[in-house]
Amino acid sequence: MAKSAVLGFPRIGPNRELKKSTESYWKGKITQDELVAVGKQIRKDNWLLQKQSGIDIIPSNDFSFYDHILDISVLFNVIPKRYSDLKLSTLDTVFAMGRGLQRDEIDVTALEMVKWFDSNYHYVRPTFSHDTQFKLVGSKPIDEFLEAKELGVITRPVLLGPVSLLFLGKPDNDSLDLDLLSLLPKLLPVYVELLTQLKKAGAEQVQIDEPILVLDLDSKVKAAYSTFFKALEAASTTIPSITLSTYFGTVVPNLEVLKSAPVETLHFDFIRAPEQINDVLTVISANQKLSIGIVDGRNIWKNDFETSIEFINNVIQKIPTERIVIATSSSLLHTPVDLNNETKLSDEVKDFFSFATQKLNEVTILTNLINNPKDVDAIKQLEVNIKSITAKKNSKITTNETVQKRLKSIDDKMATRASPFVERLKEQQKVFNLPLFPTTTIGSFPQTKDIRINRNKFVKGTITKEEYETFINEEIERVIRFQEEIGLDVLVHGEPERNDMVQYFGEQIDGYYFTQNGWVQSYGSRYVRPPIIVGDLSRPNPMSVRESVYAQSITKKTVKGMLTGPITCLRWSFPRVDINQESQALQLALVLRDEVQDLEKAGIKCIQVDEPALREGLPLREGKERSEYLDWAAKAFRVATSGVTNATQIHSHFCYSDLDPTHIKALDADVVSIEFSKKDDPKYIKEFQTYPNHIGLGLFDIHSPRVPSKEEFIAKIDKILESYPAEKFWVNPDCGLKTRDWDETRVSLTNMVEAAKYFREEY
Ligand code: GLN
Ligand code: ZN
């Protein structure tokens, strides 16, 4: 009999319980015990739900109060001294590392946060130094295993594998020469100790994630796997059986690594890379199990049972069902919790979708269909599924002929600005007349409680559109006056009308659908509600002109228009799978092109089109797919932004990743702002020396409540000036300020502007 398995379940709770309680804890409104109790309840509900759904192999240790990668760093004592010196509880150490801490005498910045592969989840980068001493700190995986056991659920604990843990980390700034993989021999004994303890606690199996196996790996990394496997083999009698899992891509180029891996089960993502199956089959040894990731952990479309069954049946010709596990492709962390929480979607559209809770059923139904193909119940469910899939294929709401026609009309001219940057710059300088070290922000200002309350009232209909717009105007005015007061040069309207930078536009674009409750964790307590692209995309009305025009009407300074770029809209939505991503990006580009032109017509002279997700969309491996992506992604941005005159200044913004300047060069924006405050490696800035257009290097971390002083800004700018020219230097934060509060924002920005003024005098 095949078994059913889940690689991880969302931990935010069906009603965002985790967010509410962690934020209350940070504000000192609830105690740590109360917070811990909320976590316990969420875990319990998740385990019981999975059990009731009939899942055979249920994960534990997939829960986290902040980030599961940060948890495992802390578990192995990968805690830079500046945090361990604080002598906080383990949970508070986690929070200090994740978000920084500034309290009484304490002042530590947060660790760097980066994208988890090509997903919209962010992890806190494990940060190692020469004197990292691996040992077990606390016993989270064991405690959670025992907690589930007490509820009658024997789980399969999930751990990030040791090679991925090192590979995904970075050396701390006091140890920049550290070769991370050289730490493996010291880490492995502690890793084995953990596995041994799990076995003693009663764990029969453990899931070890080694997702880096879908990346391009050099021979050193591959060799690290043999070291790891030797350690597993040597400990085989004292550790649980292992499922080694990979996801988000193909392992084929690293296949030799997996040959004779001493593990009971190998898991692969056949949603993302179905074509790897034949190669994968060659490495599954005679007694090994194959875990077939066939229910999508990254998207929300209903599983097509017929296609899945056909795929699994082909595998079964080679491997008997006893050695088959039917699973989610990856953790379900990346999908919303429960479709049943949606009450506003039409029945037709709702029937296209499947969220984490529904995916549990998909996994069990598929397993039943494999184990008992004649089972009446299973057949009934298959029939229902076939009906849904057919209805989607025949649905009218997915196609818009006008959009398709316009898509075909895109040519090179539409994707090219009228003149090259140097010429544009001259015209722009005449219009803007900016000083050296121009200061600006990335767009959003604090989203206060008041803003949220009023937005909710408007959504619920308890205030009218006029009342809401008046409120928004007052917010805009407050933000404008503040920026004038502290002397910023290029202003923003502050985005008070936006719930989220993609959702806000998604809600105004035909073809997009959105949920009331489809939250997905982005990082820490930040969740997003990705809209869903169901059909061809078009813009019935201008989306941002009213607010930008109002902001510009009340100030003499330049106000930047603020839009979310085509790639970011695509990446932060659940995309269609019935047409390719390039077409979806170009449809979005056309929508934005109209918006950019409308802004220009309305007198907005500077327009920022954010593309923070550009990097995360990059295919994980080098090669054709990657170079094609870079081409169409840049083209989509240029289609969106090239319909304006030379004098209109196009800005763009990127964050959350190590950017390659050549990638952003192809966008040909006049000014880009990038996240920089946590880039300690001096090599990184050097890469940007040859970038031709202007750059704002983000000078402070907006994910942290910490406030940098004027001196700190001066020191930072001074350092950058060693390798970056003053003439191209914009001064700005790392990203938007929506998650900060006003007190922090006021002081941080004032200090930043003062630092810029200081350098103006110097130069
Ligand atoms: N303009 C957006 C803001 O300031 C950009 C956010 C982002 O890059 N994530 O909020
Ligand atoms: Zn950003």
PDB file of N, CA, C and O and ligand atoms in Angstrom, residues 442-444 495 501 562 572 608 610 612 653 655-656 735-738, ligand 1:
ATOM      1  N   ILE A 442      11.218  54.945  -0.138  1.00  0.00           N
ATOM      2  CA  ILE A 442      10.864  53.931  -1.129  1.00  0.00           C
ATOM      3  C   ILE A 442       9.366  53.902  -1.406  1.00  0.00           C
ATOM      4  O   ILE A 442       8.920  53.289  -2.369  1.00  0.00           O
ATOM      5  N   GLY A 443       8.582  54.552  -0.599  1.00  0.00           N
ATOM      6  CA  GLY A 443       7.169  54.663  -0.951  1.00  0.00           C
ATOM      7  C   GLY A 443       6.212  54.680   0.215  1.00  0.00           C
ATOM      8  O   GLY A 443       5.495  55.642   0.433  1.00  0.00           O
ATOM      9  N   SER A 444       6.188  53.589   0.984  1.00  0.00           N
ATOM     10  CA  SER A 444       5.166  53.537   2.025  1.00  0.00           C
ATOM     11  C   SER A 444       5.653  54.216   3.296  1.00  0.00           C
ATOM     12  O   SER A 444       6.843  54.218   3.599  1.00  0.00           O
ATOM     13  N   GLU A 495       1.461  55.832   0.327  1.00  0.00           N
ATOM     14  CA  GLU A 495       0.697  54.594   0.096  1.00  0.00           C
ATOM     15  C   GLU A 495      -0.330  54.235   1.178  1.00  0.00           C
ATOM     16  O   GLU A 495      -0.551  53.046   1.441  1.00  0.00           O
ATOM     17  N   MET A 501       1.216  45.952  -1.741  1.00  0.00           N
ATOM     18  CA  MET A 501       1.646  46.553  -3.002  1.00  0.00           C
ATOM     19  C   MET A 501       1.187  45.775  -4.244  1.00  0.00           C
ATOM     20  O   MET A 501       1.154  46.340  -5.336  1.00  0.00           O
ATOM     21  N   MET A 562       3.878  55.871  -7.795  1.00  0.00           N
ATOM     22  CA  MET A 562       4.353  54.635  -7.163  1.00  0.00           C
ATOM     23  C   MET A 562       3.551  53.435  -7.660  1.00  0.00           C
ATOM     24  O   MET A 562       2.363  53.333  -7.400  1.00  0.00           O
ATOM     25  N   TRP A 572       4.291  37.716  -6.969  1.00  0.00           N
ATOM     26  CA  TRP A 572       3.613  37.749  -5.677  1.00  0.00           C
ATOM     27  C   TRP A 572       2.132  37.442  -5.793  1.00  0.00           C
ATOM     28  O   TRP A 572       1.355  37.677  -4.889  1.00  0.00           O
ATOM     29  N   GLN A 608       8.004  55.687  -9.906  1.00  0.00           N
ATOM     30  CA  GLN A 608       8.765  54.511  -9.464  1.00  0.00           C
ATOM     31  C   GLN A 608       7.960  53.258  -9.745  1.00  0.00           C
ATOM     32  O   GLN A 608       6.781  53.170  -9.391  1.00  0.00           O
ATOM     33  N   ASP A 610       8.231  49.489  -8.793  1.00  0.00           N
ATOM     34  CA  ASP A 610       8.977  48.576  -7.919  1.00  0.00           C
ATOM     35  C   ASP A 610       9.096  47.190  -8.518  1.00  0.00           C
ATOM     36  O   ASP A 610       8.113  46.625  -8.978  1.00  0.00           O
ATOM     37  N   PRO A 612      10.843  44.467  -6.598  1.00  0.00           N
ATOM     38  CA  PRO A 612      11.607  43.715  -5.593  1.00  0.00           C
ATOM     39  C   PRO A 612      11.654  42.210  -5.877  1.00  0.00           C
ATOM     40  O   PRO A 612      12.537  41.522  -5.383  1.00  0.00           O
ATOM     41  N   HIS A 653      12.869  49.868  -7.762  1.00  0.00           N
ATOM     42  CA  HIS A 653      13.365  49.493  -6.435  1.00  0.00           C
ATOM     43  C   HIS A 653      13.430  47.978  -6.313  1.00  0.00           C
ATOM     44  O   HIS A 653      12.560  47.263  -6.800  1.00  0.00           O
ATOM     45  N   CYS A 655      14.658  44.716  -3.483  1.00  0.00           N
ATOM     46  CA  CYS A 655      15.143  44.391  -2.139  1.00  0.00           C
ATOM     47  C   CYS A 655      15.160  42.879  -1.952  1.00  0.00           C
ATOM     48  O   CYS A 655      14.833  42.140  -2.866  1.00  0.00           O
ATOM     49  N   TYR A 656      15.561  42.466  -0.773  1.00  0.00           N
ATOM     50  CA  TYR A 656      15.554  41.057  -0.355  1.00  0.00           C
ATOM     51  C   TYR A 656      16.539  40.148  -1.056  1.00  0.00           C
ATOM     52  O   TYR A 656      16.400  38.947  -0.988  1.00  0.00           O
ATOM     53  N   CYS A 735      13.916  50.003   2.102  1.00  0.00           N
ATOM     54  CA  CYS A 735      12.618  49.629   1.535  1.00  0.00           C
ATOM     55  C   CYS A 735      11.553  50.551   2.125  1.00  0.00           C
ATOM     56  O   CYS A 735      11.888  51.525   2.811  1.00  0.00           O
ATOM     57  N   GLY A 736      10.283  50.257   1.852  1.00  0.00           N
ATOM     58  CA  GLY A 736       9.175  51.074   2.364  1.00  0.00           C
ATOM     59  C   GLY A 736       9.044  50.968   3.879  1.00  0.00           C
ATOM     60  O   GLY A 736       9.529  50.022   4.490  1.00  0.00           O
ATOM     61  N   LEU A 737       8.352  51.949   4.457  1.00  0.00           N
ATOM     62  CA  LEU A 737       8.322  52.064   5.918  1.00  0.00           C
ATOM     63  C   LEU A 737       7.005  51.596   6.520  1.00  0.00           C
ATOM     64  O   LEU A 737       6.705  51.895   7.674  1.00  0.00           O
ATOM     65  N   LYS A 738       6.220  50.861   5.754  1.00  0.00           N
ATOM     66  CA  LYS A 738       4.856  50.573   6.220  1.00  0.00           C
ATOM     67  C   LYS A 738       4.809  49.755   7.512  1.00  0.00           C
ATOM     68  O   LYS A 738       3.849  49.857   8.257  1.00  0.00           O
TER      69      LYS A 738
HETATM   70  N1  GLN B   1       6.887  51.001  -2.669  1.00  0.00           N
HETATM   71  C1  GLN B   1       6.812  49.866  -1.799  1.00  0.00           C
HETATM   72  C2  GLN B   1       6.812  50.338  -0.351  1.00  0.00           C
HETATM   73  O1  GLN B   1       7.477  51.243  -0.042  1.00  0.00           O
HETATM   74  C3  GLN B   1       7.967  48.905  -1.999  1.00  0.00           C
HETATM   75  C4  GLN B   1       7.876  47.710  -1.103  1.00  0.00           C
HETATM   76  C5  GLN B   1       8.852  46.593  -1.418  1.00  0.00           C
HETATM   77  O2  GLN B   1       9.783  46.743  -2.132  1.00  0.00           O
HETATM   78  N2  GLN B   1       8.663  45.447  -0.831  1.00  0.00           N
HETATM   79  O3  GLN B   1       6.164  49.779   0.491  1.00  0.00           O
END
